[in-house]
Short mmCIF file of C-alpha atoms in Angstrom, two decimals:
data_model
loop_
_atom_site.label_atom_id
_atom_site.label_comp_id
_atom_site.label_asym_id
_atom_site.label_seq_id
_atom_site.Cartn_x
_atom_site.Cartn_y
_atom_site.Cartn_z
CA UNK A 1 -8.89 34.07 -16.03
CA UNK A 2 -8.86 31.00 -18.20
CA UNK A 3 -6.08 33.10 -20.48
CA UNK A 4 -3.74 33.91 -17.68
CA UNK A 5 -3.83 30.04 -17.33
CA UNK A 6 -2.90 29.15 -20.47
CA UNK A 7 -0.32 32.42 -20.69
CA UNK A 8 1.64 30.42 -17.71
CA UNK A 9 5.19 30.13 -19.07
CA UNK A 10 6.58 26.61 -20.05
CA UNK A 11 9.52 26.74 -19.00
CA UNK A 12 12.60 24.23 -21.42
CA UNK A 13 13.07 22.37 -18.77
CA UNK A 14 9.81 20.58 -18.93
CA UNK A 15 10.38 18.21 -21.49
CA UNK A 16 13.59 16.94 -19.30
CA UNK A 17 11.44 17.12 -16.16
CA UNK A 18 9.04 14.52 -18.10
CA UNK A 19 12.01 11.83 -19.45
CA UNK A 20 13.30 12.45 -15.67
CA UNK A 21 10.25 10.90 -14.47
CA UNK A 22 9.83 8.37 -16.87
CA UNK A 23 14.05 7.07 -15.88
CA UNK A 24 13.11 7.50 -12.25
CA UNK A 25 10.53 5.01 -12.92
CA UNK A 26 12.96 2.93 -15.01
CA UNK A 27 15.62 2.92 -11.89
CA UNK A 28 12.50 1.73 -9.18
CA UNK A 29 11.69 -0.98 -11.70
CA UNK A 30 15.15 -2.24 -12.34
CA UNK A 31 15.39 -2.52 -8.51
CA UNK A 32 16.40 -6.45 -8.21
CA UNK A 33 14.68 -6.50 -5.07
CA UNK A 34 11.26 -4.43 -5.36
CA UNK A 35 8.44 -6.93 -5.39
CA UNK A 36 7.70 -8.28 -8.33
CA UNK A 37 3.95 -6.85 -8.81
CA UNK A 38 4.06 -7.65 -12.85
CA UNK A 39 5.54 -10.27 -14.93
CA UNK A 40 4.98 -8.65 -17.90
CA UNK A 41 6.82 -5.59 -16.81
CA UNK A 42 10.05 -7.59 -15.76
CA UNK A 43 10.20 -9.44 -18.79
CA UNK A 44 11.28 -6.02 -19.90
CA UNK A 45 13.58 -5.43 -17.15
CA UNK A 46 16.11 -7.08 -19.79
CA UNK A 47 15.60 -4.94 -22.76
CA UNK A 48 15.80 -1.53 -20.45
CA UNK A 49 19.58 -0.56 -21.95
CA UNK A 50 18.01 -0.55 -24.90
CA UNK A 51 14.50 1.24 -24.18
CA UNK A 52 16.55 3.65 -22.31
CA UNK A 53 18.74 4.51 -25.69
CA UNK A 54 15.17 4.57 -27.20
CA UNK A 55 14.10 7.34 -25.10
CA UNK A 56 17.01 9.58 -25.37
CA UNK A 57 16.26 9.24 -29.33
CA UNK A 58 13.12 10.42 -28.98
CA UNK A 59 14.19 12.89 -26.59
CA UNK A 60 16.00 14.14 -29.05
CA UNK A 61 13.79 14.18 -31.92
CA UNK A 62 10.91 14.94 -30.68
CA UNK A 63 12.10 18.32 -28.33
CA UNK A 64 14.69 20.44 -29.46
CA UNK A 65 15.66 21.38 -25.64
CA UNK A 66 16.28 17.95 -24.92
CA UNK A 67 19.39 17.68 -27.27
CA UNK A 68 21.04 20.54 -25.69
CA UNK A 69 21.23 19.00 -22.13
CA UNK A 70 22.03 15.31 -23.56
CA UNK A 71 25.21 15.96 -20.93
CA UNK A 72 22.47 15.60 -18.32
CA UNK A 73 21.31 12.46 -18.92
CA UNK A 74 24.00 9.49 -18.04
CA UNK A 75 23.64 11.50 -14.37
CA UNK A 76 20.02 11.32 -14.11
CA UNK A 77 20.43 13.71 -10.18
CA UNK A 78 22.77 16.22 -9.88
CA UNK A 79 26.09 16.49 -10.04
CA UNK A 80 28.27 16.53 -6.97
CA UNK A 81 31.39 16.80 -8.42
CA UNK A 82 33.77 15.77 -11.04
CA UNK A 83 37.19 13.34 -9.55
CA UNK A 84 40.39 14.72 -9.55
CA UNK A 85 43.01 12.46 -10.02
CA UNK A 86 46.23 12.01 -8.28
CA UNK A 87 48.35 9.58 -9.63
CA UNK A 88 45.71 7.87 -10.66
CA UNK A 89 43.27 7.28 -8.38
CA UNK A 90 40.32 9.24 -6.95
CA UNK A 91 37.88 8.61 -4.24
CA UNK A 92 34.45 9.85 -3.72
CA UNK A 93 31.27 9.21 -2.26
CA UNK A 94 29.84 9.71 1.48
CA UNK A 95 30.19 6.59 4.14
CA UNK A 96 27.31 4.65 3.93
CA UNK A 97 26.39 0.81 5.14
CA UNK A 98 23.97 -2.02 3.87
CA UNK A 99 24.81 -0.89 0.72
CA UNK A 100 24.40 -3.22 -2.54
CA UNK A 101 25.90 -2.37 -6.00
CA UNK A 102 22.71 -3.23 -7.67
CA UNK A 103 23.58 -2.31 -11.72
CA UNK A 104 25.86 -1.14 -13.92
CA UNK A 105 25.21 -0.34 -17.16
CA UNK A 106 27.51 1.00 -20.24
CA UNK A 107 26.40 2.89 -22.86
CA UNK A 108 28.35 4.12 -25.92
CA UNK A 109 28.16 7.75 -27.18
CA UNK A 110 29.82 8.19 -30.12
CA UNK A 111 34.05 8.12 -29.37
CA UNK A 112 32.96 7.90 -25.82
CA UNK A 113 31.59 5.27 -23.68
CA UNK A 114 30.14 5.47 -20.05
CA UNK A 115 30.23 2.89 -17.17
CA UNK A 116 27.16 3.67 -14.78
CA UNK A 117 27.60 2.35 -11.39
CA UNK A 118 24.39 2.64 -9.18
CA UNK A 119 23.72 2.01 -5.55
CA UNK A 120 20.53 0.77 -3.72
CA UNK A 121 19.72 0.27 -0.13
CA UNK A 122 17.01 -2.05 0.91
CA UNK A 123 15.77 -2.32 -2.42
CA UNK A 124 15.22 1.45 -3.03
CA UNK A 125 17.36 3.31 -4.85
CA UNK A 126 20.51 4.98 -2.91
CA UNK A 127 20.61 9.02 -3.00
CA UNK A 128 23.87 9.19 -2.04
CA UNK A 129 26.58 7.24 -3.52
CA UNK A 130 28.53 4.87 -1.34
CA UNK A 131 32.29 6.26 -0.44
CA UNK A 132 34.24 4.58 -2.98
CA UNK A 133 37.83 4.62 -4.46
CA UNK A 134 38.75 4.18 -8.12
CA UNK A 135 42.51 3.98 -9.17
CA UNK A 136 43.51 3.55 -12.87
CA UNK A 137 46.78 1.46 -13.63
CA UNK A 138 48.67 -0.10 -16.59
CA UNK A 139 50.08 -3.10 -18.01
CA UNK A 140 47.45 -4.03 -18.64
CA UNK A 141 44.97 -0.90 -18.92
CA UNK A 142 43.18 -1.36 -15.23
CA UNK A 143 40.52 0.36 -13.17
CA UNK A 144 39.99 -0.85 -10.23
CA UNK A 145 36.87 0.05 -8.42
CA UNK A 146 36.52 -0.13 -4.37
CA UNK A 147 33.05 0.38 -3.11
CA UNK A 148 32.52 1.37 1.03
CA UNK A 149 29.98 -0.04 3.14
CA UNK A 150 28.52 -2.74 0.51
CA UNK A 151 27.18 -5.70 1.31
CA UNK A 152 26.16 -6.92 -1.23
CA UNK A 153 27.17 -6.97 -4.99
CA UNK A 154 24.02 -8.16 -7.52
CA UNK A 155 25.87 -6.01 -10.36
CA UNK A 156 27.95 -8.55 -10.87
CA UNK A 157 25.64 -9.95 -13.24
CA UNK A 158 26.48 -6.98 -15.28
CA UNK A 159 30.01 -7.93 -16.35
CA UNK A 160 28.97 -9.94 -19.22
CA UNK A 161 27.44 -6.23 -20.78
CA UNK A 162 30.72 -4.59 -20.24
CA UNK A 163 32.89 -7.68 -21.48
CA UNK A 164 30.88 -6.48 -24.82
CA UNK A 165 32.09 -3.63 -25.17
CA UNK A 166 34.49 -2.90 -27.68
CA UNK A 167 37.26 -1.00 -25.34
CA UNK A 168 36.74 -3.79 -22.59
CA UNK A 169 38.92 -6.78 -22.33
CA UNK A 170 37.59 -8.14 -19.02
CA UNK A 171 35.33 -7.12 -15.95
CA UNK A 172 35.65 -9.39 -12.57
CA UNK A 173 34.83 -9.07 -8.95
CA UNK A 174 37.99 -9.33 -6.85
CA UNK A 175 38.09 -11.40 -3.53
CA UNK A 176 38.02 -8.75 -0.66
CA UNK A 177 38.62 -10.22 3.49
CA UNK A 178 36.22 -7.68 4.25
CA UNK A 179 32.36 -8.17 3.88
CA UNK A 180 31.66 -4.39 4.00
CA UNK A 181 33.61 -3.97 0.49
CA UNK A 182 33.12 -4.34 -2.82
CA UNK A 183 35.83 -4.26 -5.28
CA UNK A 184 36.19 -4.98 -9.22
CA UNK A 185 38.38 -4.94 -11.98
CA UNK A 186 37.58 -3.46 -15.44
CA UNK A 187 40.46 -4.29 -18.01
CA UNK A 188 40.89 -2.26 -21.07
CA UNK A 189 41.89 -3.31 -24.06
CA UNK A 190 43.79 -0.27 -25.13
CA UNK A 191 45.15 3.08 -23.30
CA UNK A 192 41.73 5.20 -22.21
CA UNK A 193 41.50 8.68 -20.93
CA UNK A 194 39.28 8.91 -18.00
CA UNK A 195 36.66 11.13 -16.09
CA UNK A 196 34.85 10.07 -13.24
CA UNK A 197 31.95 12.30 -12.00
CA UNK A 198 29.33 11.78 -8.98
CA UNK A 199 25.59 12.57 -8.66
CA UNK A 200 23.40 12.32 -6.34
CA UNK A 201 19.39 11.68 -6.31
CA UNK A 202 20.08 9.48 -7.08
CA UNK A 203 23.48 8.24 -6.20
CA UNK A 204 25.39 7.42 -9.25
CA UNK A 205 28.83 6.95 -10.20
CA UNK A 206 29.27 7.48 -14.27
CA UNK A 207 32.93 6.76 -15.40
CA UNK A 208 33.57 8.57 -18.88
CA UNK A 209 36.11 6.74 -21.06
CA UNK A 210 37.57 7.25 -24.26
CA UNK A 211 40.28 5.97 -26.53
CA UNK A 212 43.79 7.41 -26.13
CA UNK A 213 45.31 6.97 -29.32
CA UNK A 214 48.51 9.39 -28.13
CA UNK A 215 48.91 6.82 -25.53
CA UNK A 216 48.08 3.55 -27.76
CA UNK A 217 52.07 2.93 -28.94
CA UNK A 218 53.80 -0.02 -28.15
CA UNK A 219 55.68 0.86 -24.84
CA UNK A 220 58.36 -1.76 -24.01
CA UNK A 221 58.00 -4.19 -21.52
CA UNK A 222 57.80 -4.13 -17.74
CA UNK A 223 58.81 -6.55 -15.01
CA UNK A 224 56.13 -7.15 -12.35
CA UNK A 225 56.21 -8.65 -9.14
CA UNK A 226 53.63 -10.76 -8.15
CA UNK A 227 52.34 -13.99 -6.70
CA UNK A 228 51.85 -17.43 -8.15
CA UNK A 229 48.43 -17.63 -9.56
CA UNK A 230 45.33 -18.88 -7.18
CA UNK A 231 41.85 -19.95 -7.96
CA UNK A 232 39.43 -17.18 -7.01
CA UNK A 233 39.23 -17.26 -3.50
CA UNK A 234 40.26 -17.15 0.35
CA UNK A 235 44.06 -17.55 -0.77
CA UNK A 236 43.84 -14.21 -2.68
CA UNK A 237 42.89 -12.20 -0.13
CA UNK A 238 44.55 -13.77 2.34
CA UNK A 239 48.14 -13.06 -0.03
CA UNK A 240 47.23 -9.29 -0.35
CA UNK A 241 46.79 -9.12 3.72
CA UNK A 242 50.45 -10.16 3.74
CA UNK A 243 51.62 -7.92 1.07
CA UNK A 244 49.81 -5.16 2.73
CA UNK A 245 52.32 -2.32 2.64
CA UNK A 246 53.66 -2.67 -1.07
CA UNK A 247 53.16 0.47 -2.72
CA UNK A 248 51.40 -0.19 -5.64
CA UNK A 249 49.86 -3.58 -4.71
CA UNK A 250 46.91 -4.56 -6.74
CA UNK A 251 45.46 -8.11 -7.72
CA UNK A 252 44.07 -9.07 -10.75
CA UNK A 253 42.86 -11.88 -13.49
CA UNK A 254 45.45 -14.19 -15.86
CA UNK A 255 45.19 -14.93 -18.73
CA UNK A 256 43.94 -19.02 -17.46
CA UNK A 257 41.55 -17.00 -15.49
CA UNK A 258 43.48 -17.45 -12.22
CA UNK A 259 44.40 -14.40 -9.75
CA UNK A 260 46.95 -13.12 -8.14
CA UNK A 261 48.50 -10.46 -6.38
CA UNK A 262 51.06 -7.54 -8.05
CA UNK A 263 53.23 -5.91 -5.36
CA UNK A 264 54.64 -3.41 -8.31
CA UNK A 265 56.05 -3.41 -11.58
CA UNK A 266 59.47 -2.21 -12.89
CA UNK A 267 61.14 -0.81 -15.74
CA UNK A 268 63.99 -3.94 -15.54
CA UNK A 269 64.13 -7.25 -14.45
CA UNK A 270 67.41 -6.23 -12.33
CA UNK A 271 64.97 -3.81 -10.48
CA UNK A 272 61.99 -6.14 -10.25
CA UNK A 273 64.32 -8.61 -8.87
CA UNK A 274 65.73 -6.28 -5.99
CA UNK A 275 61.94 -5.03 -5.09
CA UNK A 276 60.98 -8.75 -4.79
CA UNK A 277 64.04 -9.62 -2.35
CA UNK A 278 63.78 -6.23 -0.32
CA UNK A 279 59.58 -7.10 -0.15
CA UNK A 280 60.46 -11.03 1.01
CA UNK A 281 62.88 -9.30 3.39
CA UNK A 282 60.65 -6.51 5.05
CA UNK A 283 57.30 -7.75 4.84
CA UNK A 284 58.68 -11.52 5.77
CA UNK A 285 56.74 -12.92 2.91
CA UNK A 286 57.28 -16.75 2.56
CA UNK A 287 55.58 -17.56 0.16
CA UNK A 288 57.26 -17.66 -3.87
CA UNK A 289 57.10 -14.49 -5.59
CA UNK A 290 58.08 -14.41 -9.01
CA UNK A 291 59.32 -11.60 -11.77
CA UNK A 292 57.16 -11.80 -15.09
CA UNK A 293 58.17 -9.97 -17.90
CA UNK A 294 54.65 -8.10 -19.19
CA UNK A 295 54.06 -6.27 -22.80
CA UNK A 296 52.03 -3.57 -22.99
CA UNK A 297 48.71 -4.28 -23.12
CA UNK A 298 49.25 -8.39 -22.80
CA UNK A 299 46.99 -9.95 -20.48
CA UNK A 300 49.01 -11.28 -16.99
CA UNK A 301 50.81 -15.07 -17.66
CA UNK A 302 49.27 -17.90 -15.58
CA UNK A 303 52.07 -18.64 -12.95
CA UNK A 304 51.78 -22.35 -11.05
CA UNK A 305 54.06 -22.45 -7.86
CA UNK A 306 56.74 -24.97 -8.38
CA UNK A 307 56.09 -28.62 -6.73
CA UNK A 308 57.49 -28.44 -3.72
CA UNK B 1 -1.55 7.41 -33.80
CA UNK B 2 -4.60 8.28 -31.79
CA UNK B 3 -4.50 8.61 -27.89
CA UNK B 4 -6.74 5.60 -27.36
CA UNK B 5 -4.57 3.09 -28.90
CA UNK B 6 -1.33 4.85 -27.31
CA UNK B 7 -2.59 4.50 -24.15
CA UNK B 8 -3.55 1.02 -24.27
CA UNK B 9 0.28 -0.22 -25.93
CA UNK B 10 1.70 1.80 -22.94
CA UNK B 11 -0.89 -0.35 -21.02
CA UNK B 12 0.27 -3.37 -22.59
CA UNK B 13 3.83 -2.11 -21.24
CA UNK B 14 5.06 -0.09 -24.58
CA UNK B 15 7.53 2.65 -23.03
CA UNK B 16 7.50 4.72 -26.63
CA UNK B 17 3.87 4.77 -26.58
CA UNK B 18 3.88 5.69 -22.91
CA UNK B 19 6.93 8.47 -24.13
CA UNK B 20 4.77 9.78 -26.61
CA UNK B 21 1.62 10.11 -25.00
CA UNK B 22 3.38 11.76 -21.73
CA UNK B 23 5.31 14.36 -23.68
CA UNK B 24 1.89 15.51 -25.48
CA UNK B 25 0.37 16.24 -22.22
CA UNK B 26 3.39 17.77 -20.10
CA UNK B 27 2.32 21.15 -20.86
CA UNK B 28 -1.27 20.50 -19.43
CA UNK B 29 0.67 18.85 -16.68
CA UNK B 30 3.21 21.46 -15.52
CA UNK B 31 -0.13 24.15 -16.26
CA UNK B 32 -1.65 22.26 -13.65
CA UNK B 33 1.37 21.94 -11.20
CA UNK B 34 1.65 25.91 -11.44
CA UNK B 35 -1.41 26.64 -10.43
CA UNK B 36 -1.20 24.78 -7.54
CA UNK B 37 2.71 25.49 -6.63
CA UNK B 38 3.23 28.55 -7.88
CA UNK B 39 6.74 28.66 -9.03
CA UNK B 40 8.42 27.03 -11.72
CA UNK B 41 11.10 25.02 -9.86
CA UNK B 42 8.40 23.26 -7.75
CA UNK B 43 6.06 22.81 -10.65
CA UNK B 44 8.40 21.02 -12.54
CA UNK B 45 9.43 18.57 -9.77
CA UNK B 46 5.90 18.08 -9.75
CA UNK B 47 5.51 17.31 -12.85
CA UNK B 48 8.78 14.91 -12.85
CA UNK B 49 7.06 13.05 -9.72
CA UNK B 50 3.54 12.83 -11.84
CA UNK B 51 5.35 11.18 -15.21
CA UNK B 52 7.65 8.70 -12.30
CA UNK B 53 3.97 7.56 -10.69
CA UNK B 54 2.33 7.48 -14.14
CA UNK B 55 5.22 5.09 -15.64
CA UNK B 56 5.22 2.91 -12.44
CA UNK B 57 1.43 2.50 -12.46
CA UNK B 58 -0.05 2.58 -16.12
CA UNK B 59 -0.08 -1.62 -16.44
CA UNK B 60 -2.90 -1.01 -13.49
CA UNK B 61 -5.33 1.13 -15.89
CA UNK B 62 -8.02 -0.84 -16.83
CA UNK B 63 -9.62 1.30 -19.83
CA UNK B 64 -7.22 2.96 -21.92
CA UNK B 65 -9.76 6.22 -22.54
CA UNK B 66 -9.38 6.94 -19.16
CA UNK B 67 -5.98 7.77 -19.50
CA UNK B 68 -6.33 11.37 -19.23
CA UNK B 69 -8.84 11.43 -16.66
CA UNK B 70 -6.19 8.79 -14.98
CA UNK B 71 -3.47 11.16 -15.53
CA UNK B 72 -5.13 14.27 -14.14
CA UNK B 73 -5.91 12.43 -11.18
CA UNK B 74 -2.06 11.20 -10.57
CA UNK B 75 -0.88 15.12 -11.50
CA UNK B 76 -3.35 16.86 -8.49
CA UNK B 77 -2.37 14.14 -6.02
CA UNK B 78 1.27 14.80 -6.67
CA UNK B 79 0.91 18.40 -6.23
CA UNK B 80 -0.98 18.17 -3.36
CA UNK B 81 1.45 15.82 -1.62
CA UNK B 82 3.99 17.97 -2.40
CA UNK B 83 2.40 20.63 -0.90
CA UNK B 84 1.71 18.83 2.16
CA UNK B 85 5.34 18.15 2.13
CA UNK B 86 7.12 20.57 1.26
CA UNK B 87 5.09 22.85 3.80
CA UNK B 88 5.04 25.24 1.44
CA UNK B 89 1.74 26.73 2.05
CA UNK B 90 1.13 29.50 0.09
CA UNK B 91 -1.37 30.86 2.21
CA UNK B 92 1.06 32.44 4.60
CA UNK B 93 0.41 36.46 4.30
CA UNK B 94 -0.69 37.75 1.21
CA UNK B 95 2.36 39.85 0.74
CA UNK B 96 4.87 37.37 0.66
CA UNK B 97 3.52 35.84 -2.00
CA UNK B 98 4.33 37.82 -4.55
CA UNK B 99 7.89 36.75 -4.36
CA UNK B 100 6.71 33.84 -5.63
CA UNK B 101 6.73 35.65 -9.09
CA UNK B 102 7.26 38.92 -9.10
CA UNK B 103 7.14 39.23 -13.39
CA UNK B 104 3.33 37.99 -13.31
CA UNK B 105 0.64 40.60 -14.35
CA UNK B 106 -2.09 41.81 -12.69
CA UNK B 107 -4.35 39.43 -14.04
CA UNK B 108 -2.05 36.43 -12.98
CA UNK B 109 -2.35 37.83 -9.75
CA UNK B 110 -6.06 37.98 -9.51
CA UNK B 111 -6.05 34.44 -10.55
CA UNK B 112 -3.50 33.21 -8.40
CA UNK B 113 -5.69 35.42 -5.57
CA UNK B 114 -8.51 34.16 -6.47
CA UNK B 115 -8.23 30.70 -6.76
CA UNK B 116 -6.01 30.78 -3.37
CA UNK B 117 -9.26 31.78 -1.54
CA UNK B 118 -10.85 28.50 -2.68
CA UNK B 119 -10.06 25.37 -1.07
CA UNK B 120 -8.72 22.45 -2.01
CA UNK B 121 -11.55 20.94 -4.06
CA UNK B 122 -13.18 23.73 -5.38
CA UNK B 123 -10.08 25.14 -6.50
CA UNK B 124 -9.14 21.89 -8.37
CA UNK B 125 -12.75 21.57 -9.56
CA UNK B 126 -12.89 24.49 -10.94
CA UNK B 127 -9.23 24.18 -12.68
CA UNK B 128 -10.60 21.13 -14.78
CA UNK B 129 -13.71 22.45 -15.79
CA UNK B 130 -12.89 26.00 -16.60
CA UNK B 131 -9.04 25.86 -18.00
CA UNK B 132 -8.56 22.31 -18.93
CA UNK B 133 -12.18 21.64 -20.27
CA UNK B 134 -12.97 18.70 -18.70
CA UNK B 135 -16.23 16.96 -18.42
CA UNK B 136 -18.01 17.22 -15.10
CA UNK B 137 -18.33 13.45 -14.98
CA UNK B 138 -14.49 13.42 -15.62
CA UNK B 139 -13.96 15.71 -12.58
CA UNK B 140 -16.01 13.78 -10.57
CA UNK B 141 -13.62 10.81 -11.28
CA UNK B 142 -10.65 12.51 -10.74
CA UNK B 143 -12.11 13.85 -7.14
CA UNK B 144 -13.81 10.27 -6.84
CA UNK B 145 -17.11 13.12 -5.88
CA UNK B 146 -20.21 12.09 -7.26
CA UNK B 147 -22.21 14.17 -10.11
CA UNK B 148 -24.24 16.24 -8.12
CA UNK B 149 -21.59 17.34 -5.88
CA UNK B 150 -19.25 18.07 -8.32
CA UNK B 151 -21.39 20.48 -9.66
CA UNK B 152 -22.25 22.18 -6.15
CA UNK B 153 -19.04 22.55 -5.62
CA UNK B 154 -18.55 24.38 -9.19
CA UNK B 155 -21.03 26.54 -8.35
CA UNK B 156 -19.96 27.41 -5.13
CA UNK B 157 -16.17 28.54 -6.05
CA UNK B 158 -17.55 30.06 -9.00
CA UNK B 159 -19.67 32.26 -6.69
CA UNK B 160 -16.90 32.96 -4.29
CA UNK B 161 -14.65 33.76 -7.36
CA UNK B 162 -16.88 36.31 -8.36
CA UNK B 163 -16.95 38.03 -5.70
CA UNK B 164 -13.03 38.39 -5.15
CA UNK B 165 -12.89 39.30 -8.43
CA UNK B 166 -15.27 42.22 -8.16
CA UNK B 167 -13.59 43.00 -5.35
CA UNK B 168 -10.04 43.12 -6.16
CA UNK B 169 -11.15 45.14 -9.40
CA UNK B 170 -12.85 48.00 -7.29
CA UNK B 171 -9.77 48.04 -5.38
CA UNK B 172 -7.43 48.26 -8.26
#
């Protein structure tokens, strides 16, 4: 009898089974909200990127299996499905409320890096990600992320990690009139190729970037139409509520640190300038709009409305 | 590095130590989830659910030579609970069962019999003692059972084991 108990088969999976368990009980720990039962365990909260790169390298020295699966690991549940994008933007995720955007984390794999984004509700970790939309746009190299039914956004503590990174420019929250959204900006500092997958158990968004080098040549300018710049606020959101109904509206971060609102951008300033009337005209937008001329890859100019 | 002093830096909050010293026992772990699951799917959620519990509790052991004894402990309560949950009682009828795992040999399957006709405690009991050599005043830890009743209850599964044994091997 005792033979036929040690004859049970051990199956490859184990050794992921065990660092599964071990980043489950990372995730409960790096739950802002679950009590705090151990100071000496929180302390550690900080240095968790870093234990969690630790594990994967002894993952992978230590068990042979482990290497194979490595894909596995930035989705720690399973995989629900992979975004396809249309024009650049995807959505995903199943309607949820109370949610918060508790972390994100980035990680860099060799040519690669990923953006984590994961979800909690009521301090426990979310098993279902949180309907969300994610659109990628140019001048300059944009995602913009739009997160359903969230209430609250503690990630945002996060940016400074991502600002580190060596393909990110910028990461900022963006003023939303809504309470029940969550929405962010991630600027790149060159072109990126993009793949967005979704897991679940838990719920995690992982956003796969990469450089583009095929994509990284100067491109000539571009004339966008957009707002005067406004102090992160009220006034933002209250801009894009009247511009609602410009096709490729987004808002986003200066280069003083100011926002404002984009209602599109054009190949000529003769264009631009016609789009800007035609928007004043149909959307009976009072306020000044302006045409800025944009590089590639240039950071929007810091526009003050004129002195009245 | 020796067990003893891994157990107490994962004490002290050292995740490599507590890395290390997990992966050495996951094969006793998922041996243990088997035997009380029966399938390989289930035994390794068990096993993921024992190393989650293990990570968020091990700043709470006191003594790091009870780790093992500790760990043994967390691994039956998790398979039990999933059990419970999972309502996957596997002693539904006798013939369904072997679609558990239809590749096992006969011997697996007088085990599997066998121990199935124990309960709970015995059947754990006689696990630790028989195929993971464990002291009886570890066992009685892990089934927080005093001594003397550990060992009664040894005795007894072992003489219930003997006798479905004999049987099924008149049978077959």
């Amino acid at each position: 009898m005792k033979q036929s108990y040690d004859e049970i088969d051990i199956p490859d999976e184990l050794s992921i089974a065990v660092v599964k368990g071990i980043e489950r009980g990372k995730q409960q720990q790096l739950q802002p909200n679950t009590r705090r039962r151990n100071r000496r365990w929180i302390g550690r909260v900080s240095a968790s990127a870093a234990a969690l790169f630790i594990v994967l390298t002894i993952g992978i020295n230590t068990v042979p299996a482990f290497a194979n699966s490595l894909q596995e690991v930035p989705g720690l549940g399973q995989l629900v499905k992979i975004l396809q994008f249309n024009k650049g933007s995807a959505e995903g995720g199943t309607i949820q409320d109370a949610t918060d955007v508790n972390f994100i984390t980035v990680k860099e794999q060799g040519d690669k890096e990923t953006i984590i984004l994961n979800f909690a509700q009521n301090g426990e970790a979310q098993q279902v990600a949180s309907s969300f939309h994610v659109s990628f746009t140019e001048y300059p190299h944009t995602m913009t992320f739009t997160v359903g039914g969230a209430r609250k956004f503690s990630a945002v503590k996060d940016f400074a990690a991502l600002k580190k990174s060596a393909r990110i420019e910028d990461a900022y929250e963006l003023i939303t009139l809504d309470d029940s959204t969550v929405r962010f900006n991630v600027t790149f500092k060159e072109a990126v190729t993009y793949e967005v997958h979704e897991y679940k158990e838990p719920a995690q968004v992982v956003v796969t970037i990469a450089s583009d080098p095929a994509r990284n040549v100067d491109r000539p300018p571009v004339y966008s139409v957009r707002t005067a710049s406004i102090p992160f606020g009220e006034s933002v959101g209250i801009a894009e509520e009247m511009l609602f109904g410009a096709e490729n509206m987004r808002a986003l971060k200066d280069k003083q640190g100011l926002y404002f609102v984009e209602t599109g951008i054009y190949d000529t300033e003769a264009e631009a300038n016609a789009q800007m009337n035609a928007i004043k005209e149909q959307l009976g937008y009072t306020d000044p709009l302006f045409v800025e001329k944009r590089e590639d890859r240039q950071i929007p100019e810091s526009i003050q409305t004129p002195a009245q | 590095m020796e067990e003893t002093e891994l157990a107490r830096k994962a004490i002290a909050g050292d995740e490599n130590s507590f890395t290390i010293l997990i992966q050495s026992k996951r094969e006793r772990l998922y041996r243990m989830a088997y035997t009380y699951v029966r399938n390989r799917e289930d035994a390794l959620e068990v096993v993921q659910e024992t190393v989650y519990r293990a990570f968020l509790a091990i700043h709470k052991l006191q003594q790091p030579q009870y780790f093992n004894t500790w760990l043994t402990k967390i691994a039956i309560n998790s398979a039990l609970d999933f059990i419970r949950k999972s309502k996957k009682v596997v002693y539904a009828e006798p013939g369904a069962e072997g679609s558990y795992a239809p590749n096992h040999n006969e011997e697996a399957l007088d085990l599997r019999e066998a121990l199935d006709s124990l309960d709970e405690k015995s059947r754990t009991a006689i696990m630790l003692r028989y195929f993971e050599d464990m002291q009886l005043k570890d066992i009685a830890d892990v089934l927080d059972t005093p001594l003397s009743s550990v060992k009664s209850i040894i005795y007894r599964g072992l003489e219930r084991l003997k006798i479905k044994l004999g049987e099924s091997e008149s049978i077959g």
